[in-house]
XYZ file of N, CA and C in Angstrom:
732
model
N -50.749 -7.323 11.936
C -50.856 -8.215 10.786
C -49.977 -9.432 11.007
N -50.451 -10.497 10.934
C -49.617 -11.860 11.059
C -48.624 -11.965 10.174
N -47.759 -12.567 10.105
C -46.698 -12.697 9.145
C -47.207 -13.652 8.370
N -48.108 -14.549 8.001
C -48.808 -14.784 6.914
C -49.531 -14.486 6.105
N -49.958 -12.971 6.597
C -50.839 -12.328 5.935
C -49.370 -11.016 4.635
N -48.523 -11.226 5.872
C -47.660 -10.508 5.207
C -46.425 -10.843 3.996
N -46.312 -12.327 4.293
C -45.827 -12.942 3.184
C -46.771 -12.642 2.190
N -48.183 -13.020 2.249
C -49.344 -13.245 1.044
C -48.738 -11.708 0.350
N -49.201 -10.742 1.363
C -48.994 -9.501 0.567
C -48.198 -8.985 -0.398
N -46.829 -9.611 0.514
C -45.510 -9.039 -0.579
C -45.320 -9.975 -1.710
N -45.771 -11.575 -1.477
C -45.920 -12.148 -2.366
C -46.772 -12.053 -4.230
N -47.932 -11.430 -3.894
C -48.719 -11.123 -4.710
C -48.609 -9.862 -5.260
N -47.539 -8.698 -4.721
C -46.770 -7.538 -5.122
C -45.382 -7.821 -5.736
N -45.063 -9.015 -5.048
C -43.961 -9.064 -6.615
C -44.605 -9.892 -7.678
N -45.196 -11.024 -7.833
C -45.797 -11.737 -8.916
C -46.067 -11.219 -9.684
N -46.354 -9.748 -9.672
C -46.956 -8.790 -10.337
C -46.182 -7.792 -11.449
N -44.487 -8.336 -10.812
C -43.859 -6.987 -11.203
C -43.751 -7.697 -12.632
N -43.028 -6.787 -13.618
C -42.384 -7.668 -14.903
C -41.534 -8.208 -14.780
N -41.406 -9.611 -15.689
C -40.442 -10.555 -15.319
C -39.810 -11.255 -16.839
N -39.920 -10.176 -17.810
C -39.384 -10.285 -19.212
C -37.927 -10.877 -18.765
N -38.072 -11.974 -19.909
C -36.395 -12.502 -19.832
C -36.264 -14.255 -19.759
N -35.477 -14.543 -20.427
C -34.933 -16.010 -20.528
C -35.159 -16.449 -19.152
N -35.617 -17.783 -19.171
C -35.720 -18.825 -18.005
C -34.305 -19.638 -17.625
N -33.634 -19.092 -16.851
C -32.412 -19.608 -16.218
C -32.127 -20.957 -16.615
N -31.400 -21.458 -17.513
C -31.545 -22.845 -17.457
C -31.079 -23.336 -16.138
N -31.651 -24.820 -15.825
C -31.957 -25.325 -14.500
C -30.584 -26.692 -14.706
N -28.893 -25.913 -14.578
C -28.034 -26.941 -14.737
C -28.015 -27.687 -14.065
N -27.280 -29.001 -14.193
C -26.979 -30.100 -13.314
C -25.481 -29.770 -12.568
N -24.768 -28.782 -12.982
C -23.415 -28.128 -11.709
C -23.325 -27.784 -10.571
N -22.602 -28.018 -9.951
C -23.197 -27.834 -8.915
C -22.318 -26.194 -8.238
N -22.427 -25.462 -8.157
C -22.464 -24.098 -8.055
C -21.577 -23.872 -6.696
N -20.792 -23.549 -6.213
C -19.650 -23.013 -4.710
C -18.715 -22.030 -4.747
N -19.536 -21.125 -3.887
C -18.893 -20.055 -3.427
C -18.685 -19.318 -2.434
N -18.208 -18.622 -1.718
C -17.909 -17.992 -0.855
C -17.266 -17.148 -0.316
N -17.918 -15.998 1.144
C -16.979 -14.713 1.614
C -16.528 -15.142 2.498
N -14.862 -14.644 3.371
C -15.085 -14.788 4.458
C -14.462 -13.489 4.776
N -15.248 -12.638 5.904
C -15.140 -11.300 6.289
C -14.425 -11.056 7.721
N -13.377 -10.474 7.440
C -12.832 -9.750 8.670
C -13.027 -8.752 9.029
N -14.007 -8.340 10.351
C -14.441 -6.295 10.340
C -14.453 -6.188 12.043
N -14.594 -5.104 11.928
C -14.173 -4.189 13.087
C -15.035 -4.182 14.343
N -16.243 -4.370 13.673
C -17.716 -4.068 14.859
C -18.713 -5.211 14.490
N -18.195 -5.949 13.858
C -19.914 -7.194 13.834
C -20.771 -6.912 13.801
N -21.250 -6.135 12.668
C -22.924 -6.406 12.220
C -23.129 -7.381 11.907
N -24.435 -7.680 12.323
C -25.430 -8.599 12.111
C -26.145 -8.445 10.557
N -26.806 -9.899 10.239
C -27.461 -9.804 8.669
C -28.532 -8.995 8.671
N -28.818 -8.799 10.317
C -29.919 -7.650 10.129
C -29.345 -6.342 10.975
N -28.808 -5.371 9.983
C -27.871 -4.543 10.493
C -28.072 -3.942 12.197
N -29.375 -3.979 12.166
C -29.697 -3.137 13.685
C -29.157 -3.396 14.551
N -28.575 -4.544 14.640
C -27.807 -5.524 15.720
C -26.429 -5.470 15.800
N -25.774 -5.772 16.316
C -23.747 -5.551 16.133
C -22.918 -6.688 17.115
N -22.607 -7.378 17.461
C -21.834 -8.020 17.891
C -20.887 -6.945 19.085
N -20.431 -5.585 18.351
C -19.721 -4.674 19.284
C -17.896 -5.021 19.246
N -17.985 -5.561 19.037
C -15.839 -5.934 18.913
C -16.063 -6.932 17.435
N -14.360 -6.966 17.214
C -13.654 -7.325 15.712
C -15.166 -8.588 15.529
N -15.331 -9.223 14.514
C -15.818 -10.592 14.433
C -15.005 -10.648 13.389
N -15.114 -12.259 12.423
C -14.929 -13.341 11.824
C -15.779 -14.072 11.259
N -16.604 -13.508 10.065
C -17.801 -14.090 9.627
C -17.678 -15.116 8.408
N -18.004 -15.975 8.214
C -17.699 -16.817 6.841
C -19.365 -17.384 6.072
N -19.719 -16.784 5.157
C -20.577 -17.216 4.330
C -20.423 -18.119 2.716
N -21.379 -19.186 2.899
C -21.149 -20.087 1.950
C -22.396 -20.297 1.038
N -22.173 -20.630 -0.042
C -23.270 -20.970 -0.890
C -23.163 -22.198 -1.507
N -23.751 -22.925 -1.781
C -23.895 -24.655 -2.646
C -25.219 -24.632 -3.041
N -25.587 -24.449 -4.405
C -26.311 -24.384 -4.799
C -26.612 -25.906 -6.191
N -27.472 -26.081 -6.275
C -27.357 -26.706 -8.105
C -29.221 -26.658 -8.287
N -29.365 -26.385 -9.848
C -30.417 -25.638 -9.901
C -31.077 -24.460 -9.661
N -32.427 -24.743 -8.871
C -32.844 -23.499 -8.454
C -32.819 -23.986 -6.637
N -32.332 -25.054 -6.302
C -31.784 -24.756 -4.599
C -29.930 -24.716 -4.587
N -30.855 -23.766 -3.064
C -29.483 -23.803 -2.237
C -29.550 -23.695 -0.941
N -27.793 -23.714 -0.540
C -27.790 -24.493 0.585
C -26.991 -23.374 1.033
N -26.971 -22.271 2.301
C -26.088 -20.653 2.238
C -26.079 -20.755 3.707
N -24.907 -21.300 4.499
C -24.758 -20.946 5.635
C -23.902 -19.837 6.015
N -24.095 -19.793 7.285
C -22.697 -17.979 7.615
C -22.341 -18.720 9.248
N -21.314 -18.546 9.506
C -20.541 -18.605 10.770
C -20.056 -17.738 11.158
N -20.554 -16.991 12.381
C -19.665 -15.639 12.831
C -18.883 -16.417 14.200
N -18.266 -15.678 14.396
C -17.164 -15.817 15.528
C -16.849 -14.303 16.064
N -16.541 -13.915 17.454
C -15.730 -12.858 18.011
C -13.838 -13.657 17.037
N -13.106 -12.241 17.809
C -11.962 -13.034 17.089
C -11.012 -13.442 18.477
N -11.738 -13.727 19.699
C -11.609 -15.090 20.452
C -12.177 -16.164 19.971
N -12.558 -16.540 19.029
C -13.180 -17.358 18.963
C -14.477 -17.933 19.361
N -15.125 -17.522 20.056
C -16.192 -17.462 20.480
C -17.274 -17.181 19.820
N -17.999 -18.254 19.703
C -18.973 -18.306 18.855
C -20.137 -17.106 19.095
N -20.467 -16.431 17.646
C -21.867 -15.606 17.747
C -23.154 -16.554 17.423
N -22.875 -16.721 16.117
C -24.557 -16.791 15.645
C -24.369 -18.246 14.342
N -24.504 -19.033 14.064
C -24.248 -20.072 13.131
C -26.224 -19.369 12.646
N -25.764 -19.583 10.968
C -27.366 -19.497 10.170
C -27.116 -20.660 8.967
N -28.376 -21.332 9.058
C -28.238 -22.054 7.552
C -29.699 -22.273 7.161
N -29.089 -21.586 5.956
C -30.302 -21.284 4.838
C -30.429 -21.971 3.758
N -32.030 -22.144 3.668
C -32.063 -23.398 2.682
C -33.003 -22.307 1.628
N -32.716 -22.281 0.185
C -33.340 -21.601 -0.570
C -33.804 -22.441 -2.379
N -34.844 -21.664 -2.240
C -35.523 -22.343 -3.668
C -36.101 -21.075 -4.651
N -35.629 -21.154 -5.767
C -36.036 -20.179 -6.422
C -37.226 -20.392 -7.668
N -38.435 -19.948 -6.932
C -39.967 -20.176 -7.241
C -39.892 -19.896 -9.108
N -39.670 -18.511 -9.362
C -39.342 -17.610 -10.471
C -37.479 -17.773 -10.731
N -36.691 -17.961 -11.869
C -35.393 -18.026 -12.363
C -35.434 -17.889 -13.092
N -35.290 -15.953 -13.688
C -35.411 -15.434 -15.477
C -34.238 -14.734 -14.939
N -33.813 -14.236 -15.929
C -32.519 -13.216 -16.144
C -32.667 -12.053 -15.144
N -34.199 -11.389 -15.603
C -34.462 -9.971 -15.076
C -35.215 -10.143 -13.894
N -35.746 -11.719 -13.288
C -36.113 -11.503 -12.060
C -36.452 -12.696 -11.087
N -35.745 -12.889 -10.042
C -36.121 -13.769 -9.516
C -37.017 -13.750 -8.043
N -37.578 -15.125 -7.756
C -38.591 -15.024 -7.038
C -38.035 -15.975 -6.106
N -38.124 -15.842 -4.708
C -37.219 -16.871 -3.920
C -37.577 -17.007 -2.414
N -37.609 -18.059 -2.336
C -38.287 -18.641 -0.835
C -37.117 -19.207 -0.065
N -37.266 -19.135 1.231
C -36.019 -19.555 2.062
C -36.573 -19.932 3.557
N -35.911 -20.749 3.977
C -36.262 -21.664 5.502
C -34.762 -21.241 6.222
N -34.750 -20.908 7.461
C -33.245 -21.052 8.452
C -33.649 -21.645 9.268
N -32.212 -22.006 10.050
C -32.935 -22.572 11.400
C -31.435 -22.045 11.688
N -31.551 -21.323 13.062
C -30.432 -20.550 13.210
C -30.183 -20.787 14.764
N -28.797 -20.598 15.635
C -28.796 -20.108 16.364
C -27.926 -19.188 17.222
N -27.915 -18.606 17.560
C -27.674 -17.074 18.415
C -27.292 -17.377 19.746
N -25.435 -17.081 19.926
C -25.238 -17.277 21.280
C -24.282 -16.136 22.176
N -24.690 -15.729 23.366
C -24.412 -14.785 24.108
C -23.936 -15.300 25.601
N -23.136 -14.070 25.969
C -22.747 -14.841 27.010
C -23.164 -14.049 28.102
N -23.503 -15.404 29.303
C -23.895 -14.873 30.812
C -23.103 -14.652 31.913
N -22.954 -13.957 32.768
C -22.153 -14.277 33.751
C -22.599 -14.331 35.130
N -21.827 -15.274 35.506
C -22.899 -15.665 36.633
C -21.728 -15.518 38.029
N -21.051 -14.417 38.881
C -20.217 -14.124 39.490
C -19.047 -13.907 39.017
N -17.903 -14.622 38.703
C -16.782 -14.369 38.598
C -16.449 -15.296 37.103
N -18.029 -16.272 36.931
C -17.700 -17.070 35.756
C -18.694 -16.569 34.791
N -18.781 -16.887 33.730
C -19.433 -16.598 32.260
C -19.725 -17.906 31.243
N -21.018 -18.483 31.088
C -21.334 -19.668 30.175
C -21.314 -18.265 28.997
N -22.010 -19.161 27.439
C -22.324 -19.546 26.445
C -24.003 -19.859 26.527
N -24.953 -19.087 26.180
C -26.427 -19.267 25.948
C -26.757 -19.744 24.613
N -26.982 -20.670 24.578
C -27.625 -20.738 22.942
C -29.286 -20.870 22.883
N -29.581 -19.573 21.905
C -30.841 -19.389 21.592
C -31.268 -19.766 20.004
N -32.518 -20.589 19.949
C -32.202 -21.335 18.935
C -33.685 -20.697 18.171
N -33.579 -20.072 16.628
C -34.468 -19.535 15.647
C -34.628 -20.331 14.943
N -36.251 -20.343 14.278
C -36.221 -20.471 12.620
C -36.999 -18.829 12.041
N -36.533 -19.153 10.929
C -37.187 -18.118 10.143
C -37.356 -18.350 8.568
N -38.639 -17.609 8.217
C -38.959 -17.993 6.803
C -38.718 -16.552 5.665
N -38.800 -17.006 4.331
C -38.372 -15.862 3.725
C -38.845 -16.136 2.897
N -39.304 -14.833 1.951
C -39.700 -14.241 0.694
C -38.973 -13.324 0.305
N -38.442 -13.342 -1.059
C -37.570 -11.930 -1.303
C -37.872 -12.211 -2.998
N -37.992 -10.885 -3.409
C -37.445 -10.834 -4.903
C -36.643 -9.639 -5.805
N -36.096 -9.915 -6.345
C -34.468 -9.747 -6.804
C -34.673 -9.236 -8.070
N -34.312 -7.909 -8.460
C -35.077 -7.620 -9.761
C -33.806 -6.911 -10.329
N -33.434 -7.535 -11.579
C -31.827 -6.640 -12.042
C -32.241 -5.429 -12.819
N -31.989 -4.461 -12.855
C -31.945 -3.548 -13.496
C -31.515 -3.294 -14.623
N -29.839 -3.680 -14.261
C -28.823 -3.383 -15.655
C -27.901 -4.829 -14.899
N -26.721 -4.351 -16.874
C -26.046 -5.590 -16.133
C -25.413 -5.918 -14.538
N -25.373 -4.665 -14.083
C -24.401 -4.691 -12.968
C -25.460 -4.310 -11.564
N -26.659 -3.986 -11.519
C -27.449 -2.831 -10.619
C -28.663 -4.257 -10.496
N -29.038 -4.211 -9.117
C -30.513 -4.397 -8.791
C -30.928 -4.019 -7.589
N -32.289 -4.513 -7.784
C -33.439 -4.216 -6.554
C -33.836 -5.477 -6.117
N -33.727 -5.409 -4.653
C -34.106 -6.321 -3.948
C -35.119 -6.514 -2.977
N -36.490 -7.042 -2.727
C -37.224 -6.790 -1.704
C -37.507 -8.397 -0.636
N -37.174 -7.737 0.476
C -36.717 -8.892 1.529
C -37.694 -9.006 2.483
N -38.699 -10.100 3.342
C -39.166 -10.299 4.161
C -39.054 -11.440 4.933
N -38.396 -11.482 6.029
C -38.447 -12.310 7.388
C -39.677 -12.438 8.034
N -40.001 -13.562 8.802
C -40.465 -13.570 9.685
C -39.524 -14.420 10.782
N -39.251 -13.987 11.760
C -38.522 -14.666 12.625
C -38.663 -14.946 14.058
N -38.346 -16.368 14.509
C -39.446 -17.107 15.537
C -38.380 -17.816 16.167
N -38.265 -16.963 17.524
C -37.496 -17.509 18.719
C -38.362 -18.944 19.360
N -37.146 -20.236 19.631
C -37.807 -21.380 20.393
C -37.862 -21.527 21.997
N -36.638 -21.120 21.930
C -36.517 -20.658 23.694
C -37.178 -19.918 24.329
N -37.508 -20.266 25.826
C -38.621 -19.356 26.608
C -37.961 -18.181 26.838
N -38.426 -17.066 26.306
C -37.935 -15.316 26.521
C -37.471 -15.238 25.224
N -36.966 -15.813 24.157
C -36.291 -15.496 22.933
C -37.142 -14.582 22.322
N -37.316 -13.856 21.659
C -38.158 -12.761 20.902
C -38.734 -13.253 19.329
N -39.642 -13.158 19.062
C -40.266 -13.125 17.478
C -40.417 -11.883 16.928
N -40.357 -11.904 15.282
C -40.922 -10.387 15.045
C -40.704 -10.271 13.330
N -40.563 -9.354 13.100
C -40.647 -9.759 11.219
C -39.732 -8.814 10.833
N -38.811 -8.647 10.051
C -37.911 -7.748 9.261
C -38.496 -7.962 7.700
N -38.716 -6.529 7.287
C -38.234 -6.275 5.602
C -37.506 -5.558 5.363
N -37.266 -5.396 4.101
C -36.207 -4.401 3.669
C -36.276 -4.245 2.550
N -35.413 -2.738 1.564
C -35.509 -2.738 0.076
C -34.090 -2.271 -0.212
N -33.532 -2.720 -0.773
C -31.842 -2.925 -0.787
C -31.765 -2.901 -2.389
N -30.897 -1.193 -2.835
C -30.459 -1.033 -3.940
C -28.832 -1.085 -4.183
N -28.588 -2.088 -5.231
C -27.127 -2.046 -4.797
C -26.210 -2.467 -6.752
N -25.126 -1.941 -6.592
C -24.574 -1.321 -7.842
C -22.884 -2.351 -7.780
N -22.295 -3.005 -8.584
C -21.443 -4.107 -8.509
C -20.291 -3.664 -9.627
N -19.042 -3.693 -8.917
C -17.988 -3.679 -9.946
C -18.080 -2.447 -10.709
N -17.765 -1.754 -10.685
C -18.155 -0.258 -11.518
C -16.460 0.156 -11.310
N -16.021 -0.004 -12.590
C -14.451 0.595 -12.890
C -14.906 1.919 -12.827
N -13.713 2.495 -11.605
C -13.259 3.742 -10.871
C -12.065 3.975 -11.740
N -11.243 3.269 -12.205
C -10.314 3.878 -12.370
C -9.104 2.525 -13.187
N -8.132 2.555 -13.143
C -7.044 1.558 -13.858
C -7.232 0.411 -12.995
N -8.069 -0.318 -13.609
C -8.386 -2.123 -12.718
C -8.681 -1.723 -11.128
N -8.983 -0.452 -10.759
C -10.046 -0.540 -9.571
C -11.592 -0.698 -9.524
N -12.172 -1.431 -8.519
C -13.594 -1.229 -9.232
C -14.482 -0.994 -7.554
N -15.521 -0.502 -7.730
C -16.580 0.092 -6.649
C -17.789 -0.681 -6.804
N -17.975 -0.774 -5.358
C -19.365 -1.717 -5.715
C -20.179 -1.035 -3.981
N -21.578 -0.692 -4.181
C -22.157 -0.297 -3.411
C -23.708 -0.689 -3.096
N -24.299 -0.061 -1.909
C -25.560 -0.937 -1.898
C -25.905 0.132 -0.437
N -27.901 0.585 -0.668
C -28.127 0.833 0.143
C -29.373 0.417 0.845
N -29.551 -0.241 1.671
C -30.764 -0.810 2.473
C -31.838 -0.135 3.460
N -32.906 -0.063 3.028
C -34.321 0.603 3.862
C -34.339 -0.860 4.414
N -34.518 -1.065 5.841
C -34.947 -1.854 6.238
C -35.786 -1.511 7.311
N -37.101 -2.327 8.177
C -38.205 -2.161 8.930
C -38.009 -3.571 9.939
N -37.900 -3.153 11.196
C -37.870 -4.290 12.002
C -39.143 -4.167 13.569
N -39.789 -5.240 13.799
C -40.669 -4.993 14.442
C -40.461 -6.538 15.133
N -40.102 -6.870 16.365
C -40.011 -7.904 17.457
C -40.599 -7.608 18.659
N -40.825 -8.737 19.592
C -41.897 -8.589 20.754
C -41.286 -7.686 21.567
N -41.355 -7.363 22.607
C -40.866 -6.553 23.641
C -40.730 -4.815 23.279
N -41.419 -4.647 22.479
C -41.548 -3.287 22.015
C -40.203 -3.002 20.925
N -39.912 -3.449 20.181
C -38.601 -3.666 19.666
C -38.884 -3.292 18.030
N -38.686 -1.880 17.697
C -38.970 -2.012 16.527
C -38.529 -0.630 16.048
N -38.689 -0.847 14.899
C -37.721 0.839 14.170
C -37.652 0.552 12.537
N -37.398 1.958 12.142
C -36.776 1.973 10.347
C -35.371 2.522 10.667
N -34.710 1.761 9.819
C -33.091 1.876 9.818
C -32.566 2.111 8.312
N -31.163 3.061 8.005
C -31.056 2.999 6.941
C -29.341 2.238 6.897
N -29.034 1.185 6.008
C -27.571 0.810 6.211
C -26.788 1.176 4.840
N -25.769 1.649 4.590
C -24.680 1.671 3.256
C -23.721 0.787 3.527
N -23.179 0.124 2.377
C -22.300 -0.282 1.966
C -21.441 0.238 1.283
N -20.007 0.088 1.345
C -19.544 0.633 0.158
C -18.259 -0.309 -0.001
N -17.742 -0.695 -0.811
C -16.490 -1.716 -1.035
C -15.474 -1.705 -2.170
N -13.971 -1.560 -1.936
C -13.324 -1.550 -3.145
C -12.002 -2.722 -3.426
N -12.339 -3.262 -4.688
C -11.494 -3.926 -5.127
C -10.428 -3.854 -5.871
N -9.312 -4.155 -6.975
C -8.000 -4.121 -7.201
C -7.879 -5.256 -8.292
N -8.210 -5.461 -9.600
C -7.754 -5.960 -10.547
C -8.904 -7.084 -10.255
N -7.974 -8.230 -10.108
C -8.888 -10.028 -10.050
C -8.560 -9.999 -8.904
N -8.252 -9.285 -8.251
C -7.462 -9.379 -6.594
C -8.932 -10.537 -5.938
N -9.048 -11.442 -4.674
C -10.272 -11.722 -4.658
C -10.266 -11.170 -3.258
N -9.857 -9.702 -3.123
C -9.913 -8.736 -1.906
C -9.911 -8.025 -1.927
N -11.312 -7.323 -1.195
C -12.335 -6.105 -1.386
C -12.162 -5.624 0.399
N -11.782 -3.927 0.329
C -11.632 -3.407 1.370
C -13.748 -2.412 1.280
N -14.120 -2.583 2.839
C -15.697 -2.372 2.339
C -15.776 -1.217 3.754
N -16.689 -0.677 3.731
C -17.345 0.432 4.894
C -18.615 0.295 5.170
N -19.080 -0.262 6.071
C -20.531 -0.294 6.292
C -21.108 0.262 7.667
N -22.417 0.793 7.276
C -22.704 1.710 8.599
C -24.079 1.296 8.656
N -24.592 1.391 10.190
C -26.085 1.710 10.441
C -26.670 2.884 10.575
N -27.403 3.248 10.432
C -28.352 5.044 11.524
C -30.170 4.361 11.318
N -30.219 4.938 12.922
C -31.793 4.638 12.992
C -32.303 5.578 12.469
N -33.739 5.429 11.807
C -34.020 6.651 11.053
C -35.388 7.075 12.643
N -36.072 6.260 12.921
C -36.800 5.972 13.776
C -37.179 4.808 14.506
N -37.292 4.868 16.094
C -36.854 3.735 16.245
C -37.632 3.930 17.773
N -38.035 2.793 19.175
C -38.493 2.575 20.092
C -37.932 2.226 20.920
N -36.534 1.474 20.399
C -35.687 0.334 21.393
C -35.031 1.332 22.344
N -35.151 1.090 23.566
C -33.934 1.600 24.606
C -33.145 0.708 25.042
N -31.599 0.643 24.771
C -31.038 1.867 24.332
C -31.082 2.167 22.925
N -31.038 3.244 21.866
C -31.106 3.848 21.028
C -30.029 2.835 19.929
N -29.966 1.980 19.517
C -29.028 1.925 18.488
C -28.344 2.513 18.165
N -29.038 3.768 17.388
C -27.864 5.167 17.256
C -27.147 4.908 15.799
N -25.961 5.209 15.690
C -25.077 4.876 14.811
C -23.993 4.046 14.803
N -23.619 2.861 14.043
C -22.913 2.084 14.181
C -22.329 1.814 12.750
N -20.879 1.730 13.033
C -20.202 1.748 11.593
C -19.398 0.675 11.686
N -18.727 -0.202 10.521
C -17.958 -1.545 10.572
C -16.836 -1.108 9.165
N -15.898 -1.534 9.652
C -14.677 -1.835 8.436
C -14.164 -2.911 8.037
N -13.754 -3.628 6.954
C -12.671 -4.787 7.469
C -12.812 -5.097 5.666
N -12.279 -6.325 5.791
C -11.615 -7.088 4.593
C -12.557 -8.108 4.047
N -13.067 -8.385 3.185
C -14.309 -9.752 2.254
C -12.328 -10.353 1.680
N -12.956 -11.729 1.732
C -11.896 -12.717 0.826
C -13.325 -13.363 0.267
N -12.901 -13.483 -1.402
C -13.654 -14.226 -1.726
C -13.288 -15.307 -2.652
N -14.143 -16.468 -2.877
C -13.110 -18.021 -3.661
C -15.143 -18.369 -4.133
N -14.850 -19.137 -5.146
C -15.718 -19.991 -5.585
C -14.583 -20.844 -6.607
C-alpha cells in the first residue's frame, strides 16, 4: 500500500471519531517551550533505533495559532552530532477533546565512517510527512494515533512508513508534591531493505513539586520483527529539564 493510500486511510478513520468540544481559540501569542534531555542510551523518536551511548537531545516548540514550528537536536555527549529534525505542524481540527494535525520534516541523520585509521561524519538527508490525531480522554490522559511516511534523499538512504498508538497519563500525584506521568506506545515500522517489525515502548517519569525536573525510564522490546540484527531490548535513563 503506498503511503498515500495510507494517509487517506487513517485520515478518514479519524475524521470520523467524535470531536465534541469548544474550538480552541486561534490566539495571536505566540506559544515557547521546551525539553532538554540527558539519557543513557539515545533513543531515537522512533524508538526502534538507539544512538547506543549517553546522548544530549533538545526539543523545541514555537507555535502561534494552529502552526508550529518543533525542532529536536541530538548530540552524542562528545558532541557529535546525531540527527537535527524540524517540524513544521498545522492543526487541521483544534477542539478541546480532539485534535487533527498534519506535519512536514525535513531532517537529517548523521553517522560516522571510517575509513582506516580516520573517521568522517555522513550526512543523510530525510523528509517526512505526518498525520496524527490526539484524542484527550480526561483532564490528564490521551490517545494518540501517529503516521509517518519517511523518504530518504541520498543514494542507499532507506524509505518506509512508521505508525503508532501511544496511550499516555500526565502528572498524577503519587504522593506529597510528587507526581507520575506515563505513556505506552504500539508502534509498526516497515522500511526498504527488509526492515520492519511491531515494537512495544514505555515510558515512565517522575517529578518533585514545580521542580522543572523529571527523572524518566524508557525501554524498547520487539514484539516481532525481520531486521538482523534483532533489536532485542533496549532501555534509556536520564534527566528532561523543562522551561517555556
Amino acid at each position: 500500500m503506498t503511503s498515500v493510500k495510507i494517509a487517506y486511510c487513517l485520515f478518514c478513520a479519524l475524521s470520523v471519531l467524535p470531536i465534541n468540544g469548544a474550538e480552541k481559540s486561534d490566539s495571536s501569542k505566540v506559544d515557547f517551550s521546551g525539553v532538554v534531555s540527558l539519557n543513557s542510551n539515545g533513543i531515537a523518536s522512533i524508538p526502534a533505533f538507539s544512538l547506543g551511548k549517553p546522548a544530549l537531545v533538545s526539543s523545541l516548540s514555537v507555535g502561534k495559532g494552529r502552526f508550529s514550528y518543533d525542532p529536536t537536536l541530538a548530540y552524542a555527549l562528545t558532541m557529535k552530532p546525531w540527527f537535527i529534525d524540524n517540524w513544521l505542524h498545522f492543526k487541521i481540527i483544534n477542539k478541546d477533546a480532539f485534535v487533527l494535525r498534519l506535519g512536514w520534516n525535513f531532517s537529517t541523520f548523521l553517522s560516522e565512517t571510517r575509513f582506516g585509521e580516520e573517521s568522517i561524519l555522513k550526512g543523510e538527508r530525510y523528509f517526512a510527512g505526518e498525520i496524527a490525531g490526539i484524542i484527550k480522554m480526561t483532564s490528564n490522559s490521551r490517545l494518540t494515533l501517529m503516521y509517518w511516511s519517511d523518504n530518504g534523499i541520498e543514494p542507499g538512504s532507506i524509505s518506509g512508513h512508521y505508525g503508532s498508538i501511544t496511550g499516555e497519563i500526565n502528572n498524577v500525584n503519587i504522593g506529597e508534591s510528587l507526581f507520575f506521568s506515563g505513556s505506552v506506545q504500539l508502534f509498526y515500522i516497515n522500511y526498504d531493505g527488509n526492515n520492519d517489525g511491531f515494537f512495544v515502548s514505555p515510558r515512565l517519569a517522575w517529578n518533585y513539586g514545580n521542580l522543572p525536573l523529571s527523572l524518566f525510564f524508557q525501554a524498547s522490546q520487539v514484539i516481532q520483527s525481520n531486521i538482523e540484527p534483532s533489536p532485542g531490548f533496549r532501555w534509556n535513563v536520564g534527566v528532561d529539564f523543562s522551561f517555556n
